[in-house]
PDB file of C-alpha atoms in Angstrom:
ATOM      1  CA  UNK A   1    -117.717  80.595  47.700  1.00  0.00           C
ATOM      2  CA  UNK A   2    -114.384  81.815  49.200  1.00  0.00           C
ATOM      3  CA  UNK A   3    -113.784  84.375  46.457  1.00  0.00           C
ATOM      4  CA  UNK A   4    -117.003  86.130  47.345  1.00  0.00           C
ATOM      5  CA  UNK A   5    -116.058  86.180  51.016  1.00  0.00           C
ATOM      6  CA  UNK A   6    -112.608  87.632  50.323  1.00  0.00           C
ATOM      7  CA  UNK A   7    -114.012  90.309  48.027  1.00  0.00           C
ATOM      8  CA  UNK A   8    -116.554  91.323  50.668  1.00  0.00           C
ATOM      9  CA  UNK A   9    -113.864  91.603  53.323  1.00  0.00           C
ATOM     10  CA  UNK A  10    -111.653  93.613  50.962  1.00  0.00           C
ATOM     11  CA  UNK A  11    -114.590  95.934  50.360  1.00  0.00           C
ATOM     12  CA  UNK A  12    -115.004  96.180  54.141  1.00  0.00           C
ATOM     13  CA  UNK A  13    -111.430  97.406  54.593  1.00  0.00           C
ATOM     14  CA  UNK A  14    -111.850  99.985  51.825  1.00  0.00           C
ATOM     15  CA  UNK A  15    -115.151 101.208  53.250  1.00  0.00           C
ATOM     16  CA  UNK A  16    -113.687 101.562  56.719  1.00  0.00           C
ATOM     17  CA  UNK A  17    -110.672 103.577  55.564  1.00  0.00           C
ATOM     18  CA  UNK A  18    -112.981 105.958  53.723  1.00  0.00           C
ATOM     19  CA  UNK A  19    -115.246 106.650  56.702  1.00  0.00           C
ATOM     20  CA  UNK A  20    -112.620 106.789  59.448  1.00  0.00           C
ATOM     21  CA  UNK A  21    -109.401 108.050  57.911  1.00  0.00           C
ATOM     22  CA  UNK A  22    -107.518 105.114  59.413  1.00  0.00           C
ATOM     23  CA  UNK A  23    -104.238 106.113  57.800  1.00  0.00           C
ATOM     24  CA  UNK A  24    -104.124 109.424  59.692  1.00  0.00           C
ATOM     25  CA  UNK A  25    -105.139 108.675  63.253  1.00  0.00           C
ATOM     26  CA  UNK A  26    -102.645 108.009  66.014  1.00  0.00           C
ATOM     27  CA  UNK A  27    -104.429 105.157  67.753  1.00  0.00           C
ATOM     28  CA  UNK A  28    -104.389 102.843  64.746  1.00  0.00           C
ATOM     29  CA  UNK A  29    -104.613  99.169  65.684  1.00  0.00           C
ATOM     30  CA  UNK A  30    -107.841  98.887  67.745  1.00  0.00           C
ATOM     31  CA  UNK A  31    -109.570 101.462  65.547  1.00  0.00           C
ATOM     32  CA  UNK A  32    -108.543  99.672  62.360  1.00  0.00           C
ATOM     33  CA  UNK A  33    -109.554  96.226  63.637  1.00  0.00           C
ATOM     34  CA  UNK A  34    -112.884  97.538  64.895  1.00  0.00           C
ATOM     35  CA  UNK A  35    -113.519  99.344  61.625  1.00  0.00           C
ATOM     36  CA  UNK A  36    -112.865  96.249  59.548  1.00  0.00           C
ATOM     37  CA  UNK A  37    -115.226  94.190  61.729  1.00  0.00           C
ATOM     38  CA  UNK A  38    -117.909  96.882  61.588  1.00  0.00           C
ATOM     39  CA  UNK A  39    -117.589  97.172  57.823  1.00  0.00           C
ATOM     40  CA  UNK A  40    -117.789  93.378  57.554  1.00  0.00           C
ATOM     41  CA  UNK A  41    -120.949  93.563  59.680  1.00  0.00           C
ATOM     42  CA  UNK A  42    -122.299  96.180  57.286  1.00  0.00           C
ATOM     43  CA  UNK A  43    -121.655  93.786  54.376  1.00  0.00           C
ATOM     44  CA  UNK A  44    -123.425  90.967  56.251  1.00  0.00           C
ATOM     45  CA  UNK A  45    -126.492  93.017  57.107  1.00  0.00           C
ATOM     46  CA  UNK A  46    -126.576  94.766  53.737  1.00  0.00           C
ATOM     47  CA  UNK A  47    -126.473  91.383  51.966  1.00  0.00           C
ATOM     48  CA  UNK A  48    -129.165  90.085  54.292  1.00  0.00           C
ATOM     49  CA  UNK A  49    -131.509  93.072  54.060  1.00  0.00           C
ATOM     50  CA  UNK A  50    -131.085  93.617  50.323  1.00  0.00           C
ATOM     51  CA  UNK A  51    -131.708  89.899  49.767  1.00  0.00           C
ATOM     52  CA  UNK A  52    -135.031  89.940  51.609  1.00  0.00           C
ATOM     53  CA  UNK A  53    -137.176  91.031  48.674  1.00  0.00           C
ATOM     54  CA  UNK A  54    -135.439  88.603  46.329  1.00  0.00           C
ATOM     55  CA  UNK A  55    -136.073  85.753  48.777  1.00  0.00           C
ATOM     56  CA  UNK A  56    -139.711  86.772  49.235  1.00  0.00           C
ATOM     57  CA  UNK A  57    -140.180  86.931  45.457  1.00  0.00           C
ATOM     58  CA  UNK A  58    -138.714  83.417  45.088  1.00  0.00           C
ATOM     59  CA  UNK A  59    -141.190  82.096  47.673  1.00  0.00           C
ATOM     60  CA  UNK A  60    -144.066  83.816  45.914  1.00  0.00           C
ATOM     61  CA  UNK A  61    -143.129  82.566  42.439  1.00  0.00           C
ATOM     62  CA  UNK A  62    -142.630  79.021  43.745  1.00  0.00           C
ATOM     63  CA  UNK A  63    -146.086  79.045  45.314  1.00  0.00           C
ATOM     64  CA  UNK A  64    -147.658  80.401  42.111  1.00  0.00           C
ATOM     65  CA  UNK A  65    -145.832  77.841  39.980  1.00  0.00           C
ATOM     66  CA  UNK A  66    -147.355  74.922  41.879  1.00  0.00           C
ATOM     67  CA  UNK A  67    -150.807  76.486  42.258  1.00  0.00           C
ATOM     68  CA  UNK A  68    -153.676  75.819  39.853  1.00  0.00           C
ATOM     69  CA  UNK A  69    -155.901  78.739  40.827  1.00  0.00           C
ATOM     70  CA  UNK A  70    -153.755  81.700  41.929  1.00  0.00           C
ATOM     71  CA  UNK A  71    -153.163  84.762  39.757  1.00  0.00           C
ATOM     72  CA  UNK A  72    -149.868  86.669  39.626  1.00  0.00           C
ATOM     73  CA  UNK A  73    -150.039  90.219  40.985  1.00  0.00           C
ATOM     74  CA  UNK A  74    -148.470  92.850  43.226  1.00  0.00           C
ATOM     75  CA  UNK A  75    -151.587  93.013  45.431  1.00  0.00           C
ATOM     76  CA  UNK A  76    -153.313  89.866  46.695  1.00  0.00           C
ATOM     77  CA  UNK A  77    -157.081  89.309  46.744  1.00  0.00           C
ATOM     78  CA  UNK A  78    -157.244  90.341  50.413  1.00  0.00           C
ATOM     79  CA  UNK A  79    -155.554  93.671  49.655  1.00  0.00           C
ATOM     80  CA  UNK A  80    -152.171  92.771  51.127  1.00  0.00           C
ATOM     81  CA  UNK A  81    -148.908  93.124  49.211  1.00  0.00           C
ATOM     82  CA  UNK A  82    -147.604  89.934  47.629  1.00  0.00           C
ATOM     83  CA  UNK A  83    -143.936  89.023  47.481  1.00  0.00           C
ATOM     84  CA  UNK A  84    -143.614  89.984  43.819  1.00  0.00           C
ATOM     85  CA  UNK A  85    -142.275  93.535  44.287  1.00  0.00           C
ATOM     86  CA  UNK A  86    -140.802  95.290  47.348  1.00  0.00           C
ATOM     87  CA  UNK A  87    -142.495  93.242  50.046  1.00  0.00           C
ATOM     88  CA  UNK A  88    -140.024  94.902  52.433  1.00  0.00           C
ATOM     89  CA  UNK A  89    -139.894  98.708  51.834  1.00  0.00           C
ATOM     90  CA  UNK A  90    -136.513  99.643  50.266  1.00  0.00           C
ATOM     91  CA  UNK A  91    -136.369 102.892  52.257  1.00  0.00           C
ATOM     92  CA  UNK A  92    -136.372 100.924  55.508  1.00  0.00           C
ATOM     93  CA  UNK A  93    -133.712  98.539  54.254  1.00  0.00           C
ATOM     94  CA  UNK A  94    -131.484 101.527  53.446  1.00  0.00           C
ATOM     95  CA  UNK A  95    -132.189 103.157  56.814  1.00  0.00           C
ATOM     96  CA  UNK A  96    -131.030 100.039  58.660  1.00  0.00           C
ATOM     97  CA  UNK A  97    -127.863  99.564  56.635  1.00  0.00           C
ATOM     98  CA  UNK A  98    -127.022 103.278  57.000  1.00  0.00           C
ATOM     99  CA  UNK A  99    -127.472 102.890  60.751  1.00  0.00           C
ATOM    100  CA  UNK A 100    -124.721 100.257  60.852  1.00  0.00           C
ATOM    101  CA  UNK A 101    -122.396 102.641  58.998  1.00  0.00           C
ATOM    102  CA  UNK A 102    -123.216 105.411  61.492  1.00  0.00           C
ATOM    103  CA  UNK A 103    -122.446 103.118  64.438  1.00  0.00           C
ATOM    104  CA  UNK A 104    -119.124 102.268  62.810  1.00  0.00           C
ATOM    105  CA  UNK A 105    -118.177 105.946  62.700  1.00  0.00           C
ATOM    106  CA  UNK A 106    -119.271 106.386  66.339  1.00  0.00           C
ATOM    107  CA  UNK A 107    -117.182 103.478  67.626  1.00  0.00           C
ATOM    108  CA  UNK A 108    -114.121 104.261  65.516  1.00  0.00           C
ATOM    109  CA  UNK A 109    -114.017 107.928  66.459  1.00  0.00           C
ATOM    110  CA  UNK A 110    -114.602 107.248  70.166  1.00  0.00           C
ATOM    111  CA  UNK A 111    -111.721 104.759  70.199  1.00  0.00           C
ATOM    112  CA  UNK A 112    -109.469 107.264  68.426  1.00  0.00           C
ATOM    113  CA  UNK A 113    -110.407 110.088  70.809  1.00  0.00           C
ATOM    114  CA  UNK A 114    -109.837 107.979  73.906  1.00  0.00           C
ATOM    115  CA  UNK A 115    -106.564 106.497  72.686  1.00  0.00           C
ATOM    116  CA  UNK A 116    -104.865 109.572  71.255  1.00  0.00           C
ATOM    117  CA  UNK A 117    -104.071 112.951  72.720  1.00  0.00           C
ATOM    118  CA  UNK A 118    -104.069 114.527  69.274  1.00  0.00           C
ATOM    119  CA  UNK A 119    -106.613 112.774  67.037  1.00  0.00           C
ATOM    120  CA  UNK A 120    -107.268 114.073  63.553  1.00  0.00           C
ATOM    121  CA  UNK A 121    -109.398 117.219  63.696  1.00  0.00           C
ATOM    122  CA  UNK A 122    -112.370 118.111  61.528  1.00  0.00           C
ATOM    123  CA  UNK A 123    -114.282 121.374  61.624  1.00  0.00           C
ATOM    124  CA  UNK A 124    -117.557 119.541  61.190  1.00  0.00           C
ATOM    125  CA  UNK A 125    -118.828 116.012  61.586  1.00  0.00           C
ATOM    126  CA  UNK A 126    -120.785 116.542  58.369  1.00  0.00           C
ATOM    127  CA  UNK A 127    -117.492 116.322  56.481  1.00  0.00           C
ATOM    128  CA  UNK A 128    -117.098 112.758  57.757  1.00  0.00           C
ATOM    129  CA  UNK A 129    -120.719 111.620  57.849  1.00  0.00           C
ATOM    130  CA  UNK A 130    -121.762 113.170  54.576  1.00  0.00           C
ATOM    131  CA  UNK A 131    -125.162 114.681  53.923  1.00  0.00           C
ATOM    132  CA  UNK A 132    -126.892 111.283  53.891  1.00  0.00           C
ATOM    133  CA  UNK A 133    -125.840 110.100  57.367  1.00  0.00           C
ATOM    134  CA  UNK A 134    -126.036 113.622  58.819  1.00  0.00           C
ATOM    135  CA  UNK A 135    -129.782 113.671  58.103  1.00  0.00           C
ATOM    136  CA  UNK A 136    -130.458 109.972  58.746  1.00  0.00           C
ATOM    137  CA  UNK A 137    -132.646 110.646  61.786  1.00  0.00           C
ATOM    138  CA  UNK A 138    -134.854 113.022  59.818  1.00  0.00           C
ATOM    139  CA  UNK A 139    -135.037 110.577  56.899  1.00  0.00           C
ATOM    140  CA  UNK A 140    -136.222 107.795  59.213  1.00  0.00           C
ATOM    141  CA  UNK A 141    -138.784 110.047  60.891  1.00  0.00           C
ATOM    142  CA  UNK A 142    -140.383 110.711  57.494  1.00  0.00           C
ATOM    143  CA  UNK A 143    -141.003 106.999  56.861  1.00  0.00           C
ATOM    144  CA  UNK A 144    -141.748 106.088  60.504  1.00  0.00           C
ATOM    145  CA  UNK A 145    -145.282 104.852  61.145  1.00  0.00           C
ATOM    146  CA  UNK A 146    -145.140 103.334  64.630  1.00  0.00           C
ATOM    147  CA  UNK A 147    -144.097 104.697  68.007  1.00  0.00           C
ATOM    148  CA  UNK A 148    -141.034 102.433  68.112  1.00  0.00           C
ATOM    149  CA  UNK A 149    -139.952 103.618  64.645  1.00  0.00           C
ATOM    150  CA  UNK A 150    -140.279 107.263  65.724  1.00  0.00           C
ATOM    151  CA  UNK A 151    -138.225 106.500  68.842  1.00  0.00           C
ATOM    152  CA  UNK A 152    -135.626 104.846  66.603  1.00  0.00           C
ATOM    153  CA  UNK A 153    -135.383 108.020  64.488  1.00  0.00           C
ATOM    154  CA  UNK A 154    -134.851 110.098  67.653  1.00  0.00           C
ATOM    155  CA  UNK A 155    -132.045 107.785  68.816  1.00  0.00           C
ATOM    156  CA  UNK A 156    -130.340 108.046  65.418  1.00  0.00           C
ATOM    157  CA  UNK A 157    -130.527 111.863  65.562  1.00  0.00           C
ATOM    158  CA  UNK A 158    -128.876 111.793  69.005  1.00  0.00           C
ATOM    159  CA  UNK A 159    -126.050 109.601  67.697  1.00  0.00           C
ATOM    160  CA  UNK A 160    -125.530 111.944  64.735  1.00  0.00           C
ATOM    161  CA  UNK A 161    -125.313 114.917  67.124  1.00  0.00           C
ATOM    162  CA  UNK A 162    -122.783 113.158  69.359  1.00  0.00           C
ATOM    163  CA  UNK A 163    -120.666 112.076  66.384  1.00  0.00           C
ATOM    164  CA  UNK A 164    -120.711 115.674  65.141  1.00  0.00           C
ATOM    165  CA  UNK A 165    -119.270 116.832  68.472  1.00  0.00           C
ATOM    166  CA  UNK A 166    -116.509 114.221  68.198  1.00  0.00           C
ATOM    167  CA  UNK A 167    -115.148 116.017  65.145  1.00  0.00           C
ATOM    168  CA  UNK A 168    -115.156 119.533  66.629  1.00  0.00           C
ATOM    169  CA  UNK A 169    -111.807 121.164  67.357  1.00  0.00           C
ATOM    170  CA  UNK A 170    -110.766 121.534  71.007  1.00  0.00           C
ATOM    171  CA  UNK A 171    -113.679 119.494  72.377  1.00  0.00           C
ATOM    172  CA  UNK A 172    -111.994 116.144  72.954  1.00  0.00           C
ATOM    173  CA  UNK A 173    -112.840 115.665  76.645  1.00  0.00           C
ATOM    174  CA  UNK A 174    -116.406 116.912  76.316  1.00  0.00           C
ATOM    175  CA  UNK A 175    -116.933 114.774  73.210  1.00  0.00           C
ATOM    176  CA  UNK A 176    -115.786 111.640  75.065  1.00  0.00           C
ATOM    177  CA  UNK A 177    -118.051 112.456  78.006  1.00  0.00           C
ATOM    178  CA  UNK A 178    -121.076 113.012  75.777  1.00  0.00           C
ATOM    179  CA  UNK A 179    -120.328 109.870  73.774  1.00  0.00           C
ATOM    180  CA  UNK A 180    -120.185 107.798  76.963  1.00  0.00           C
ATOM    181  CA  UNK A 181    -123.134 109.409  78.754  1.00  0.00           C
ATOM    182  CA  UNK A 182    -125.460 110.290  75.866  1.00  0.00           C
ATOM    183  CA  UNK A 183    -124.324 108.529  72.738  1.00  0.00           C
ATOM    184  CA  UNK A 184    -123.960 105.095  74.307  1.00  0.00           C
ATOM    185  CA  UNK A 185    -127.583 105.115  75.510  1.00  0.00           C
ATOM    186  CA  UNK A 186    -128.864 106.064  72.052  1.00  0.00           C
ATOM    187  CA  UNK A 187    -126.601 103.456  70.424  1.00  0.00           C
ATOM    188  CA  UNK A 188    -127.904 100.735  72.753  1.00  0.00           C
ATOM    189  CA  UNK A 189    -131.514 101.651  72.047  1.00  0.00           C
ATOM    190  CA  UNK A 190    -130.915 101.762  68.295  1.00  0.00           C
ATOM    191  CA  UNK A 191    -129.412  98.274  68.495  1.00  0.00           C
ATOM    192  CA  UNK A 192    -132.429  97.185  70.572  1.00  0.00           C
ATOM    193  CA  UNK A 193    -134.665  98.282  67.686  1.00  0.00           C
ATOM    194  CA  UNK A 194    -132.640  96.306  65.148  1.00  0.00           C
ATOM    195  CA  UNK A 195    -132.575  93.242  67.417  1.00  0.00           C
ATOM    196  CA  UNK A 196    -136.357  93.325  67.899  1.00  0.00           C
ATOM    197  CA  UNK A 197    -136.833  93.726  64.160  1.00  0.00           C
ATOM    198  CA  UNK A 198    -134.728  90.770  63.015  1.00  0.00           C
ATOM    199  CA  UNK A 199    -136.678  87.917  64.710  1.00  0.00           C
ATOM    200  CA  UNK A 200    -139.902  89.120  63.060  1.00  0.00           C
ATOM    201  CA  UNK A 201    -138.235  89.127  59.649  1.00  0.00           C
ATOM    202  CA  UNK A 202    -136.524  85.798  60.309  1.00  0.00           C
ATOM    203  CA  UNK A 203    -139.836  84.209  61.256  1.00  0.00           C
ATOM    204  CA  UNK A 204    -141.453  85.358  58.008  1.00  0.00           C
ATOM    205  CA  UNK A 205    -138.427  84.229  56.006  1.00  0.00           C
ATOM    206  CA  UNK A 206    -138.377  80.794  57.645  1.00  0.00           C
ATOM    207  CA  UNK A 207    -142.090  80.316  57.000  1.00  0.00           C
ATOM    208  CA  UNK A 208    -141.523  81.262  53.372  1.00  0.00           C
ATOM    209  CA  UNK A 209    -138.626  78.808  52.994  1.00  0.00           C
ATOM    210  CA  UNK A 210    -140.742  75.991  54.418  1.00  0.00           C
ATOM    211  CA  UNK A 211    -143.455  76.885  51.889  1.00  0.00           C
ATOM    212  CA  UNK A 212    -140.865  76.847  49.097  1.00  0.00           C
ATOM    213  CA  UNK A 213    -139.797  73.380  50.181  1.00  0.00           C
ATOM    214  CA  UNK A 214    -143.342  72.088  50.653  1.00  0.00           C
ATOM    215  CA  UNK A 215    -144.733  73.165  47.270  1.00  0.00           C
ATOM    216  CA  UNK A 216    -142.420  71.127  44.990  1.00  0.00           C
ATOM    217  CA  UNK A 217    -142.378  68.251  47.497  1.00  0.00           C
ATOM    218  CA  UNK A 218    -146.170  67.925  47.473  1.00  0.00           C
ATOM    219  CA  UNK A 219    -146.181  68.264  43.681  1.00  0.00           C
ATOM    220  CA  UNK A 220    -143.569  65.518  43.300  1.00  0.00           C
ATOM    221  CA  UNK A 221    -145.366  63.113  45.640  1.00  0.00           C
ATOM    222  CA  UNK A 222    -148.785  63.689  44.085  1.00  0.00           C
ATOM    223  CA  UNK A 223    -147.821  63.838  40.419  1.00  0.00           C
ATOM    224  CA  UNK A 224    -144.551  62.021  39.811  1.00  0.00           C
ATOM    225  CA  UNK A 225    -144.376  59.145  42.294  1.00  0.00           C
ATOM    226  CA  UNK A 226    -145.462  55.810  40.825  1.00  0.00           C
ATOM    227  CA  UNK A 227    -145.955  57.254  37.359  1.00  0.00           C
ATOM    228  CA  UNK A 228    -143.987  56.832  34.178  1.00  0.00           C
ATOM    229  CA  UNK A 229    -142.577  60.277  33.548  1.00  0.00           C
ATOM    230  CA  UNK A 230    -139.295  61.321  31.905  1.00  0.00           C
ATOM    231  CA  UNK A 231    -136.317  61.145  34.256  1.00  0.00           C
ATOM    232  CA  UNK A 232    -135.397  64.743  33.369  1.00  0.00           C
ATOM    233  CA  UNK A 233    -138.759  65.920  34.720  1.00  0.00           C
ATOM    234  CA  UNK A 234    -138.144  64.177  38.027  1.00  0.00           C
ATOM    235  CA  UNK A 235    -134.596  65.505  38.223  1.00  0.00           C
ATOM    236  CA  UNK A 236    -135.782  69.067  37.673  1.00  0.00           C
ATOM    237  CA  UNK A 237    -138.247  68.956  40.562  1.00  0.00           C
ATOM    238  CA  UNK A 238    -135.872  67.028  42.840  1.00  0.00           C
ATOM    239  CA  UNK A 239    -133.132  69.585  42.146  1.00  0.00           C
ATOM    240  CA  UNK A 240    -135.468  72.371  43.265  1.00  0.00           C
ATOM    241  CA  UNK A 241    -136.407  70.408  46.398  1.00  0.00           C
ATOM    242  CA  UNK A 242    -132.725  69.878  47.212  1.00  0.00           C
ATOM    243  CA  UNK A 243    -131.835  73.551  46.690  1.00  0.00           C
ATOM    244  CA  UNK A 244    -134.729  74.749  48.845  1.00  0.00           C
ATOM    245  CA  UNK A 245    -133.865  72.270  51.609  1.00  0.00           C
ATOM    246  CA  UNK A 246    -130.245  73.478  51.658  1.00  0.00           C
ATOM    247  CA  UNK A 247    -131.370  77.098  51.813  1.00  0.00           C
ATOM    248  CA  UNK A 248    -133.645  76.289  54.754  1.00  0.00           C
ATOM    249  CA  UNK A 249    -130.825  74.546  56.621  1.00  0.00           C
ATOM    250  CA  UNK A 250    -128.363  77.394  56.102  1.00  0.00           C
ATOM    251  CA  UNK A 251    -130.877  80.046  57.145  1.00  0.00           C
ATOM    252  CA  UNK A 252    -131.755  78.109  60.297  1.00  0.00           C
ATOM    253  CA  UNK A 253    -128.138  77.690  61.371  1.00  0.00           C
ATOM    254  CA  UNK A 254    -126.919  81.256  60.847  1.00  0.00           C
ATOM    255  CA  UNK A 255    -128.773  84.396  61.863  1.00  0.00           C
ATOM    256  CA  UNK A 256    -127.660  87.982  61.162  1.00  0.00           C
ATOM    257  CA  UNK A 257    -128.797  88.771  64.708  1.00  0.00           C
ATOM    258  CA  UNK A 258    -125.408  87.397  65.782  1.00  0.00           C
ATOM    259  CA  UNK A 259    -123.786  90.339  63.995  1.00  0.00           C
ATOM    260  CA  UNK A 260    -125.949  92.810  65.951  1.00  0.00           C
ATOM    261  CA  UNK A 261    -125.008  91.111  69.236  1.00  0.00           C
ATOM    262  CA  UNK A 262    -121.323  91.245  68.272  1.00  0.00           C
ATOM    263  CA  UNK A 263    -121.607  94.963  67.421  1.00  0.00           C
ATOM    264  CA  UNK A 264    -123.195  95.646  70.812  1.00  0.00           C
ATOM    265  CA  UNK A 265    -120.462  93.778  72.697  1.00  0.00           C
ATOM    266  CA  UNK A 266    -117.706  95.600  70.789  1.00  0.00           C
ATOM    267  CA  UNK A 267    -119.253  99.041  71.331  1.00  0.00           C
ATOM    268  CA  UNK A 268    -119.725  98.300  75.037  1.00  0.00           C
ATOM    269  CA  UNK A 269    -116.012  97.461  75.248  1.00  0.00           C
ATOM    270  CA  UNK A 270    -115.088 100.690  73.454  1.00  0.00           C
ATOM    271  CA  UNK A 271    -117.173 102.742  75.883  1.00  0.00           C
ATOM    272  CA  UNK A 272    -115.576 100.945  78.842  1.00  0.00           C
ATOM    273  CA  UNK A 273    -112.150 101.770  77.402  1.00  0.00           C
ATOM    274  CA  UNK A 274    -113.120 105.426  76.815  1.00  0.00           C
ATOM    275  CA  UNK A 275    -114.061 105.763  80.494  1.00  0.00           C
ATOM    276  CA  UNK A 276    -110.553 104.723  81.580  1.00  0.00           C
ATOM    277  CA  UNK A 277    -108.123 104.627  78.626  1.00  0.00           C
ATOM    278  CA  UNK A 278    -105.117 104.724  80.953  1.00  0.00           C
ATOM    279  CA  UNK A 279    -106.128 101.638  82.917  1.00  0.00           C
ATOM    280  CA  UNK A 280    -103.464  98.911  82.898  1.00  0.00           C
ATOM    281  CA  UNK A 281    -105.714  96.217  81.448  1.00  0.00           C
ATOM    282  CA  UNK A 282    -108.174  98.285  79.436  1.00  0.00           C
ATOM    283  CA  UNK A 283    -106.294  98.182  76.137  1.00  0.00           C
ATOM    284  CA  UNK A 284    -105.825  94.419  76.449  1.00  0.00           C
ATOM    285  CA  UNK A 285    -109.540  93.987  77.156  1.00  0.00           C
ATOM    286  CA  UNK A 286    -110.438  96.198  74.207  1.00  0.00           C
ATOM    287  CA  UNK A 287    -108.213  94.303  71.803  1.00  0.00           C
ATOM    288  CA  UNK A 288    -109.608  90.987  73.050  1.00  0.00           C
ATOM    289  CA  UNK A 289    -113.179  92.213  72.569  1.00  0.00           C
ATOM    290  CA  UNK A 290    -112.464  93.433  69.041  1.00  0.00           C
ATOM    291  CA  UNK A 291    -110.734  90.148  68.191  1.00  0.00           C
ATOM    292  CA  UNK A 292    -113.863  88.277  69.335  1.00  0.00           C
ATOM    293  CA  UNK A 293    -115.900  90.664  67.191  1.00  0.00           C
ATOM    294  CA  UNK A 294    -113.846  89.841  64.091  1.00  0.00           C
ATOM    295  CA  UNK A 295    -113.977  86.116  64.830  1.00  0.00           C
ATOM    296  CA  UNK A 296    -117.773  86.286  65.060  1.00  0.00           C
ATOM    297  CA  UNK A 297    -118.615  88.323  61.977  1.00  0.00           C
ATOM    298  CA  UNK A 298    -115.972  86.965  59.592  1.00  0.00           C
ATOM    299  CA  UNK A 299    -117.553  83.511  59.076  1.00  0.00           C
ATOM    300  CA  UNK A 300    -121.031  85.050  58.783  1.00  0.00           C
ATOM    301  CA  UNK A 301    -120.184  86.708  55.454  1.00  0.00           C
ATOM    302  CA  UNK A 302    -119.947  83.401  53.615  1.00  0.00           C
ATOM    303  CA  UNK A 303    -122.980  82.015  55.419  1.00  0.00           C
ATOM    304  CA  UNK A 304    -125.271  84.897  54.489  1.00  0.00           C
ATOM    305  CA  UNK A 305    -124.017  84.803  50.893  1.00  0.00           C
ATOM    306  CA  UNK A 306    -124.771  81.066  50.707  1.00  0.00           C
ATOM    307  CA  UNK A 307    -128.317  81.648  51.978  1.00  0.00           C
ATOM    308  CA  UNK A 308    -128.882  84.223  49.235  1.00  0.00           C
ATOM    309  CA  UNK A 309    -127.888  81.861  46.410  1.00  0.00           C
TER     310      UNK A 309
END
């Protein structure tokens, strides 16, 4: 659906200009290109994460529809949560999508600081991050239940602190140093958390899609094959089988983890540039890395949208 893809990318550009002030900074081109790619990544991951509960609900309803002895409910007989409502906690979905926005601000500001002798000044990073992102670490710590989730909240708080320093007057050199030495480590570890998280979710989603394909297939073979039934009844079940098979194929071929990998590569290139912005080849390398970033995440928008249909 090309229209959907174009509208998402347009929204990406708008989002980036809001969070980075791209019209006012001196070092425009790499920052702007990076910001668009990061905002596109945010669209990809937001579409993916926000679609998780809808996908889980579809799997659950499909299983119930073809079952003769299973009740509908939020809690299953064994006490576990079913896929009917909020199988994946909404607060964690928001925390992950907000993290991508925070990383976008980090990368954009670091590029601007390294590439301009007089970047736009702000008295406080809170003005740029807003109250929501400024307290993201604390918000995550409240909902954290495991050691890795608590560590993730600590990394986010470190990134927020470093970003805040990037917007302080007369602290350009120190802000770059802290971003390279402190912020980059926290960014890498935050991305590690997201990367470890996605395969677990993908595995559950793939299992669910196979179940959604199996249920109508078994029903068709057991109840409609070799029997005189209205053609419309067959077509209805076959249409569901076809749709579920296509969804399974699309999900298997495109993973949002590719967006996380692309974000990591781009941020690594930005940090390398910040260490030596005057190097003869550094700007060329940075632009090449950001171009690869855009080329990776652009096609994923349409793919993720197709999976959600």
